[in-house]
């Protein structure tokens, strides 16, 4: 994989970045799940720079949670507040005509984007390509006790503000409103959902800026015109990332990269970088949050 650097050590970062494209990408068949989102386009091919497909079937969600989400990181808390406030402002201005259908793309083992969607949605699709992640989500959210106590501080940040504060049983609410689906960001149907999130995903499946941009495009275009969104990325990541012993590709992005990817398809775009707290690993420069809504004309 081109993203792998000689000094890359087997640690478990967030979805992390590597160097930008420096040579012509090698054609490589897109990851296509035959049971992908209903209404998805036919499988296509796209240029990727990875020499071989990442082993998503070996992704370890429990290891990922241990490294990243056993405690609330200050940058995550800041992103939660900013994403929550963006959605509250949006619906304060535009109103909430009815409970919405939402999607979180590339959920993995990160529950806080879904918690961010909770008060706005009657149904939330949690989409992930890795079967292990989908199974983890089902086992975690649809069991009697739902998610673990480590996620309570994440919800505590959100419930400082209405309408989050009115939800007295977030576990039951989440269990009743979520549906898990195995699928591919590149095969999302267009104009399907009313609201969406995508956290630490587009920069974490490829070393190619071109493919990163395509993932962002597919995410935004899966939303209805005018739909609000929040998307987060590891900033300027300069190493591969490991989950357990498995190595995965990543893309080096900054605010300009993110703005260029969203610009043609989004309006009201606000991009911020968060550097609070200790580093989760070496080789990245904070986290980026992009908030906006899908442009009505694209």
PDB file of N, CA and C in Angstrom, residues 14-15 64-65 68-84 87 103-120 124 126 136-137 140-141 147-148 150-159 164 174 178 196-201 203 230-234 274 280 286-290:
ATOM      1  N   UNK A  14      -7.217   6.678  15.092  1.00  0.00           N
ATOM      2  CA  UNK A  14      -8.440   6.898  14.359  1.00  0.00           C
ATOM      3  C   UNK A  14      -8.139   6.630  12.908  1.00  0.00           C
ATOM      4  N   UNK A  15      -9.143   6.758  12.070  1.00  0.00           N
ATOM      5  CA  UNK A  15      -8.921   6.668  10.649  1.00  0.00           C
ATOM      6  C   UNK A  15      -7.904   7.732  10.276  1.00  0.00           C
ATOM      7  N   UNK A  64     -10.748  -1.296  18.144  1.00  0.00           N
ATOM      8  CA  UNK A  64     -10.914   0.109  17.747  1.00  0.00           C
ATOM      9  C   UNK A  64     -11.538   0.931  18.872  1.00  0.00           C
ATOM     10  N   UNK A  65     -12.547   0.384  19.537  1.00  0.00           N
ATOM     11  CA  UNK A  65     -13.174   1.082  20.660  1.00  0.00           C
ATOM     12  C   UNK A  65     -12.190   1.235  21.810  1.00  0.00           C
ATOM     13  N   UNK A  68      -9.885   4.177  21.057  1.00  0.00           N
ATOM     14  CA  UNK A  68     -10.425   5.494  20.753  1.00  0.00           C
ATOM     15  C   UNK A  68     -11.589   5.967  21.615  1.00  0.00           C
ATOM     16  N   UNK A  69     -12.400   5.045  22.138  1.00  0.00           N
ATOM     17  CA  UNK A  69     -13.671   5.475  22.702  1.00  0.00           C
ATOM     18  C   UNK A  69     -13.988   4.942  24.092  1.00  0.00           C
ATOM     19  N   UNK A  70     -13.011   4.432  24.800  1.00  0.00           N
ATOM     20  CA  UNK A  70     -13.275   4.060  26.188  1.00  0.00           C
ATOM     21  C   UNK A  70     -13.462   5.300  27.053  1.00  0.00           C
ATOM     22  N   UNK A  71     -12.840   6.409  26.636  1.00  0.00           N
ATOM     23  CA  UNK A  71     -13.006   7.689  27.315  1.00  0.00           C
ATOM     24  C   UNK A  71     -13.301   8.754  26.269  1.00  0.00           C
ATOM     25  N   UNK A  72     -14.001   9.779  26.693  1.00  0.00           N
ATOM     26  CA  UNK A  72     -14.326  10.888  25.806  1.00  0.00           C
ATOM     27  C   UNK A  72     -13.100  11.773  25.625  1.00  0.00           C
ATOM     28  N   UNK A  73     -12.610  11.863  24.403  1.00  0.00           N
ATOM     29  CA  UNK A  73     -11.469  12.718  24.088  1.00  0.00           C
ATOM     30  C   UNK A  73     -11.952  14.164  23.947  1.00  0.00           C
ATOM     31  N   UNK A  74     -11.163  15.148  24.399  1.00  0.00           N
ATOM     32  CA  UNK A  74     -11.615  16.544  24.303  1.00  0.00           C
ATOM     33  C   UNK A  74     -11.964  16.992  22.886  1.00  0.00           C
ATOM     34  N   UNK A  75     -11.239  16.513  21.881  1.00  0.00           N
ATOM     35  CA  UNK A  75     -11.571  16.893  20.500  1.00  0.00           C
ATOM     36  C   UNK A  75     -12.917  16.309  20.089  1.00  0.00           C
ATOM     37  N   UNK A  76     -13.208  15.081  20.517  1.00  0.00           N
ATOM     38  CA  UNK A  76     -14.521  14.499  20.222  1.00  0.00           C
ATOM     39  C   UNK A  76     -15.631  15.299  20.899  1.00  0.00           C
ATOM     40  N   UNK A  77     -15.383  15.739  22.128  1.00  0.00           N
ATOM     41  CA  UNK A  77     -16.385  16.545  22.820  1.00  0.00           C
ATOM     42  C   UNK A  77     -16.649  17.846  22.063  1.00  0.00           C
ATOM     43  N   UNK A  78     -15.587  18.471  21.568  1.00  0.00           N
ATOM     44  CA  UNK A  78     -15.750  19.710  20.806  1.00  0.00           C
ATOM     45  C   UNK A  78     -16.500  19.469  19.496  1.00  0.00           C
ATOM     46  N   UNK A  79     -16.205  18.354  18.841  1.00  0.00           N
ATOM     47  CA  UNK A  79     -16.902  18.014  17.597  1.00  0.00           C
ATOM     48  C   UNK A  79     -18.376  17.721  17.877  1.00  0.00           C
ATOM     49  N   UNK A  80     -18.660  17.025  18.955  1.00  0.00           N
ATOM     50  CA  UNK A  80     -20.051  16.759  19.321  1.00  0.00           C
ATOM     51  C   UNK A  80     -20.826  18.060  19.505  1.00  0.00           C
ATOM     52  N   UNK A  81     -20.237  19.013  20.225  1.00  0.00           N
ATOM     53  CA  UNK A  81     -20.927  20.288  20.449  1.00  0.00           C
ATOM     54  C   UNK A  81     -21.145  21.025  19.131  1.00  0.00           C
ATOM     55  N   UNK A  82     -20.112  21.068  18.314  1.00  0.00           N
ATOM     56  CA  UNK A  82     -20.221  21.804  17.055  1.00  0.00           C
ATOM     57  C   UNK A  82     -21.230  21.157  16.111  1.00  0.00           C
ATOM     58  N   UNK A  83     -21.216  19.827  16.007  1.00  0.00           N
ATOM     59  CA  UNK A  83     -22.182  19.136  15.155  1.00  0.00           C
ATOM     60  C   UNK A  83     -23.597  19.292  15.667  1.00  0.00           C
ATOM     61  N   UNK A  84     -23.772  19.139  16.969  1.00  0.00           N
ATOM     62  CA  UNK A  84     -25.098  19.348  17.581  1.00  0.00           C
ATOM     63  C   UNK A  84     -25.610  20.759  17.305  1.00  0.00           C
ATOM     64  N   UNK A  87     -26.824  21.281  13.727  1.00  0.00           N
ATOM     65  CA  UNK A  87     -28.144  20.722  13.447  1.00  0.00           C
ATOM     66  C   UNK A  87     -29.244  21.526  14.130  1.00  0.00           C
ATOM     67  N   UNK A 103     -28.847   8.838   7.802  1.00  0.00           N
ATOM     68  CA  UNK A 103     -27.832   7.829   7.534  1.00  0.00           C
ATOM     69  C   UNK A 103     -26.520   8.249   8.168  1.00  0.00           C
ATOM     70  N   UNK A 104     -25.825   7.282   8.749  1.00  0.00           N
ATOM     71  CA  UNK A 104     -24.433   7.451   9.159  1.00  0.00           C
ATOM     72  C   UNK A 104     -23.612   6.513   8.300  1.00  0.00           C
ATOM     73  N   UNK A 105     -22.713   7.083   7.491  1.00  0.00           N
ATOM     74  CA  UNK A 105     -21.925   6.310   6.534  1.00  0.00           C
ATOM     75  C   UNK A 105     -20.595   5.920   7.156  1.00  0.00           C
ATOM     76  N   UNK A 106     -20.293   4.618   7.119  1.00  0.00           N
ATOM     77  CA  UNK A 106     -19.042   4.135   7.688  1.00  0.00           C
ATOM     78  C   UNK A 106     -19.058   4.166   9.198  1.00  0.00           C
ATOM     79  N   UNK A 107     -20.153   3.723   9.795  1.00  0.00           N
ATOM     80  CA  UNK A 107     -20.322   3.824  11.244  1.00  0.00           C
ATOM     81  C   UNK A 107     -19.196   3.143  12.005  1.00  0.00           C
ATOM     82  N   UNK A 108     -18.812   1.945  11.561  1.00  0.00           N
ATOM     83  CA  UNK A 108     -17.782   1.210  12.297  1.00  0.00           C
ATOM     84  C   UNK A 108     -18.228   0.962  13.726  1.00  0.00           C
ATOM     85  N   UNK A 109     -17.322   1.244  14.674  1.00  0.00           N
ATOM     86  CA  UNK A 109     -17.633   1.072  16.088  1.00  0.00           C
ATOM     87  C   UNK A 109     -17.720   2.416  16.794  1.00  0.00           C
ATOM     88  N   UNK A 110     -18.043   3.466  16.045  1.00  0.00           N
ATOM     89  CA  UNK A 110     -18.174   4.813  16.598  1.00  0.00           C
ATOM     90  C   UNK A 110     -19.652   5.175  16.647  1.00  0.00           C
ATOM     91  N   UNK A 111     -20.194   5.294  17.862  1.00  0.00           N
ATOM     92  CA  UNK A 111     -21.622   5.548  18.010  1.00  0.00           C
ATOM     93  C   UNK A 111     -21.979   7.021  18.086  1.00  0.00           C
ATOM     94  N   UNK A 112     -21.025   7.908  18.272  1.00  0.00           N
ATOM     95  CA  UNK A 112     -21.451   9.266  18.579  1.00  0.00           C
ATOM     96  C   UNK A 112     -22.050  10.036  17.405  1.00  0.00           C
ATOM     97  N   UNK A 113     -21.694   9.779  16.137  1.00  0.00           N
ATOM     98  CA  UNK A 113     -22.455  10.440  15.072  1.00  0.00           C
ATOM     99  C   UNK A 113     -23.930  10.027  15.059  1.00  0.00           C
ATOM    100  N   UNK A 114     -24.191   8.765  15.375  1.00  0.00           N
ATOM    101  CA  UNK A 114     -25.579   8.302  15.429  1.00  0.00           C
ATOM    102  C   UNK A 114     -26.321   8.958  16.588  1.00  0.00           C
ATOM    103  N   UNK A 115     -25.666   9.111  17.732  1.00  0.00           N
ATOM    104  CA  UNK A 115     -26.284   9.824  18.845  1.00  0.00           C
ATOM    105  C   UNK A 115     -26.606  11.267  18.459  1.00  0.00           C
ATOM    106  N   UNK A 116     -25.751  11.863  17.639  1.00  0.00           N
ATOM    107  CA  UNK A 116     -25.988  13.233  17.169  1.00  0.00           C
ATOM    108  C   UNK A 116     -27.260  13.333  16.331  1.00  0.00           C
ATOM    109  N   UNK A 117     -27.583  12.265  15.600  1.00  0.00           N
ATOM    110  CA  UNK A 117     -28.778  12.247  14.750  1.00  0.00           C
ATOM    111  C   UNK A 117     -30.058  11.910  15.513  1.00  0.00           C
ATOM    112  N   UNK A 118     -29.924  11.411  16.712  1.00  0.00           N
ATOM    113  CA  UNK A 118     -31.020  10.732  17.401  1.00  0.00           C
ATOM    114  C   UNK A 118     -32.314  11.542  17.509  1.00  0.00           C
ATOM    115  N   UNK A 119     -32.307  12.796  17.978  1.00  0.00           N
ATOM    116  CA  UNK A 119     -33.603  13.458  18.193  1.00  0.00           C
ATOM    117  C   UNK A 119     -34.309  13.892  16.921  1.00  0.00           C
ATOM    118  N   UNK A 120     -33.615  13.830  15.793  1.00  0.00           N
ATOM    119  CA  UNK A 120     -34.184  14.341  14.550  1.00  0.00           C
ATOM    120  C   UNK A 120     -34.826  13.252  13.692  1.00  0.00           C
ATOM    121  N   UNK A 124     -32.684   5.611  11.393  1.00  0.00           N
ATOM    122  CA  UNK A 124     -31.300   5.912  11.062  1.00  0.00           C
ATOM    123  C   UNK A 124     -30.659   4.650  10.495  1.00  0.00           C
ATOM    124  N   UNK A 126     -27.406   2.693   9.630  1.00  0.00           N
ATOM    125  CA  UNK A 126     -25.984   2.629   9.956  1.00  0.00           C
ATOM    126  C   UNK A 126     -25.328   1.755   8.897  1.00  0.00           C
ATOM    127  N   UNK A 136     -21.050  -6.086  15.052  1.00  0.00           N
ATOM    128  CA  UNK A 136     -20.803  -5.393  16.323  1.00  0.00           C
ATOM    129  C   UNK A 136     -21.929  -4.418  16.627  1.00  0.00           C
ATOM    130  N   UNK A 137     -22.372  -3.681  15.634  1.00  0.00           N
ATOM    131  CA  UNK A 137     -23.455  -2.726  15.839  1.00  0.00           C
ATOM    132  C   UNK A 137     -24.743  -3.429  16.254  1.00  0.00           C
ATOM    133  N   UNK A 140     -24.345  -4.683  19.787  1.00  0.00           N
ATOM    134  CA  UNK A 140     -24.236  -3.612  20.771  1.00  0.00           C
ATOM    135  C   UNK A 140     -25.550  -2.874  20.953  1.00  0.00           C
ATOM    136  N   UNK A 141     -26.228  -2.532  19.879  1.00  0.00           N
ATOM    137  CA  UNK A 141     -27.391  -1.656  19.959  1.00  0.00           C
ATOM    138  C   UNK A 141     -28.704  -2.391  20.141  1.00  0.00           C
ATOM    139  N   UNK A 147     -25.827   0.005  24.361  1.00  0.00           N
ATOM    140  CA  UNK A 147     -24.407   0.329  24.398  1.00  0.00           C
ATOM    141  C   UNK A 147     -23.870   0.460  25.826  1.00  0.00           C
ATOM    142  N   UNK A 148     -22.535   0.370  25.932  1.00  0.00           N
ATOM    143  CA  UNK A 148     -21.878   0.384  27.237  1.00  0.00           C
ATOM    144  C   UNK A 148     -21.801   1.764  27.864  1.00  0.00           C
ATOM    145  N   UNK A 150     -19.319   3.499  28.610  1.00  0.00           N
ATOM    146  CA  UNK A 150     -18.293   4.405  28.069  1.00  0.00           C
ATOM    147  C   UNK A 150     -18.872   5.441  27.113  1.00  0.00           C
ATOM    148  N   UNK A 151     -20.070   5.177  26.563  1.00  0.00           N
ATOM    149  CA  UNK A 151     -20.688   6.124  25.639  1.00  0.00           C
ATOM    150  C   UNK A 151     -21.536   7.174  26.356  1.00  0.00           C
ATOM    151  N   UNK A 152     -21.770   7.008  27.660  1.00  0.00           N
ATOM    152  CA  UNK A 152     -22.601   7.969  28.384  1.00  0.00           C
ATOM    153  C   UNK A 152     -22.025   9.387  28.374  1.00  0.00           C
ATOM    154  N   UNK A 153     -20.704   9.580  28.552  1.00  0.00           N
ATOM    155  CA  UNK A 153     -20.179  10.954  28.481  1.00  0.00           C
ATOM    156  C   UNK A 153     -20.396  11.618  27.123  1.00  0.00           C
ATOM    157  N   UNK A 154     -20.437  10.834  26.050  1.00  0.00           N
ATOM    158  CA  UNK A 154     -20.712  11.393  24.732  1.00  0.00           C
ATOM    159  C   UNK A 154     -22.145  11.944  24.682  1.00  0.00           C
ATOM    160  N   UNK A 155     -23.082  11.147  25.197  1.00  0.00           N
ATOM    161  CA  UNK A 155     -24.462  11.612  25.232  1.00  0.00           C
ATOM    162  C   UNK A 155     -24.622  12.803  26.177  1.00  0.00           C
ATOM    163  N   UNK A 156     -23.875  12.824  27.278  1.00  0.00           N
ATOM    164  CA  UNK A 156     -23.971  13.931  28.228  1.00  0.00           C
ATOM    165  C   UNK A 156     -23.618  15.260  27.565  1.00  0.00           C
ATOM    166  N   UNK A 157     -22.656  15.245  26.651  1.00  0.00           N
ATOM    167  CA  UNK A 157     -22.316  16.465  25.920  1.00  0.00           C
ATOM    168  C   UNK A 157     -23.511  16.924  25.084  1.00  0.00           C
ATOM    169  N   UNK A 158     -24.137  15.997  24.387  1.00  0.00           N
ATOM    170  CA  UNK A 158     -25.248  16.353  23.500  1.00  0.00           C
ATOM    171  C   UNK A 158     -26.461  16.852  24.273  1.00  0.00           C
ATOM    172  N   UNK A 159     -26.740  16.250  25.420  1.00  0.00           N
ATOM    173  CA  UNK A 159     -27.998  16.555  26.107  1.00  0.00           C
ATOM    174  C   UNK A 159     -27.950  17.856  26.901  1.00  0.00           C
ATOM    175  N   UNK A 164     -32.104  17.339  22.472  1.00  0.00           N
ATOM    176  CA  UNK A 164     -31.428  16.167  23.025  1.00  0.00           C
ATOM    177  C   UNK A 164     -31.831  15.955  24.491  1.00  0.00           C
ATOM    178  N   UNK A 174     -32.312   4.696  20.601  1.00  0.00           N
ATOM    179  CA  UNK A 174     -31.374   4.244  19.573  1.00  0.00           C
ATOM    180  C   UNK A 174     -31.728   2.844  19.092  1.00  0.00           C
ATOM    181  N   UNK A 178     -32.664   2.532  14.880  1.00  0.00           N
ATOM    182  CA  UNK A 178     -31.532   2.210  14.008  1.00  0.00           C
ATOM    183  C   UNK A 178     -31.740   0.908  13.251  1.00  0.00           C
ATOM    184  N   UNK A 196     -27.565  13.442   7.275  1.00  0.00           N
ATOM    185  CA  UNK A 196     -26.509  12.442   7.246  1.00  0.00           C
ATOM    186  C   UNK A 196     -25.256  12.842   7.996  1.00  0.00           C
ATOM    187  N   UNK A 197     -24.505  11.832   8.414  1.00  0.00           N
ATOM    188  CA  UNK A 197     -23.185  12.007   9.021  1.00  0.00           C
ATOM    189  C   UNK A 197     -22.224  11.008   8.381  1.00  0.00           C
ATOM    190  N   UNK A 198     -20.951  11.368   8.404  1.00  0.00           N
ATOM    191  CA  UNK A 198     -19.887  10.476   7.936  1.00  0.00           C
ATOM    192  C   UNK A 198     -18.612  10.861   8.687  1.00  0.00           C
ATOM    193  N   UNK A 199     -18.218  10.044   9.647  1.00  0.00           N
ATOM    194  CA  UNK A 199     -17.111  10.392  10.533  1.00  0.00           C
ATOM    195  C   UNK A 199     -15.934   9.434  10.338  1.00  0.00           C
ATOM    196  N   UNK A 200     -14.764  10.016  10.045  1.00  0.00           N
ATOM    197  CA  UNK A 200     -13.498   9.282   9.955  1.00  0.00           C
ATOM    198  C   UNK A 200     -13.607   8.104   8.983  1.00  0.00           C
ATOM    199  N   UNK A 201     -14.184   8.370   7.829  1.00  0.00           N
ATOM    200  CA  UNK A 201     -14.426   7.321   6.845  1.00  0.00           C
ATOM    201  C   UNK A 201     -13.741   7.595   5.518  1.00  0.00           C
ATOM    202  N   UNK A 203     -11.420   9.501   4.437  1.00  0.00           N
ATOM    203  CA  UNK A 203      -9.950   9.587   4.425  1.00  0.00           C
ATOM    204  C   UNK A 203      -9.304   8.306   4.917  1.00  0.00           C
ATOM    205  N   UNK A 230     -23.048  16.487   8.729  1.00  0.00           N
ATOM    206  CA  UNK A 230     -21.804  16.723   9.462  1.00  0.00           C
ATOM    207  C   UNK A 230     -20.860  15.588   9.102  1.00  0.00           C
ATOM    208  N   UNK A 231     -19.601  15.935   8.825  1.00  0.00           N
ATOM    209  CA  UNK A 231     -18.604  14.931   8.452  1.00  0.00           C
ATOM    210  C   UNK A 231     -17.281  15.287   9.117  1.00  0.00           C
ATOM    211  N   UNK A 232     -16.588  14.284   9.637  1.00  0.00           N
ATOM    212  CA  UNK A 232     -15.336  14.516  10.357  1.00  0.00           C
ATOM    213  C   UNK A 232     -14.202  13.714   9.733  1.00  0.00           C
ATOM    214  N   UNK A 233     -12.987  14.259   9.868  1.00  0.00           N
ATOM    215  CA  UNK A 233     -11.798  13.664   9.247  1.00  0.00           C
ATOM    216  C   UNK A 233     -10.582  13.870  10.157  1.00  0.00           C
ATOM    217  N   UNK A 234      -9.678  12.892  10.156  1.00  0.00           N
ATOM    218  CA  UNK A 234      -8.376  13.091  10.775  1.00  0.00           C
ATOM    219  C   UNK A 234      -7.565  14.023   9.875  1.00  0.00           C
ATOM    220  N   UNK A 274     -10.072  20.953  15.065  1.00  0.00           N
ATOM    221  CA  UNK A 274     -10.050  20.837  16.520  1.00  0.00           C
ATOM    222  C   UNK A 274      -8.752  20.155  16.945  1.00  0.00           C
ATOM    223  N   UNK A 280      -3.929  11.149  20.009  1.00  0.00           N
ATOM    224  CA  UNK A 280      -4.248   9.725  20.087  1.00  0.00           C
ATOM    225  C   UNK A 280      -3.111   8.864  19.565  1.00  0.00           C
ATOM    226  N   UNK A 286      -4.747  17.026  14.542  1.00  0.00           N
ATOM    227  CA  UNK A 286      -6.099  17.357  14.957  1.00  0.00           C
ATOM    228  C   UNK A 286      -7.161  16.705  14.100  1.00  0.00           C
ATOM    229  N   UNK A 287      -8.386  17.142  14.288  1.00  0.00           N
ATOM    230  CA  UNK A 287      -9.540  16.601  13.577  1.00  0.00           C
ATOM    231  C   UNK A 287     -10.311  17.729  12.914  1.00  0.00           C
ATOM    232  N   UNK A 288     -10.863  17.454  11.750  1.00  0.00           N
ATOM    233  CA  UNK A 288     -11.595  18.442  10.959  1.00  0.00           C
ATOM    234  C   UNK A 288     -13.067  18.073  10.934  1.00  0.00           C
ATOM    235  N   UNK A 289     -13.925  19.076  11.140  1.00  0.00           N
ATOM    236  CA  UNK A 289     -15.362  18.884  11.032  1.00  0.00           C
ATOM    237  C   UNK A 289     -15.899  19.787   9.926  1.00  0.00           C
ATOM    238  N   UNK A 290     -16.646  19.201   9.009  1.00  0.00           N
ATOM    239  CA  UNK A 290     -17.321  19.947   7.945  1.00  0.00           C
ATOM    240  C   UNK A 290     -18.830  19.840   8.158  1.00  0.00           C
TER     241      UNK A 290
END
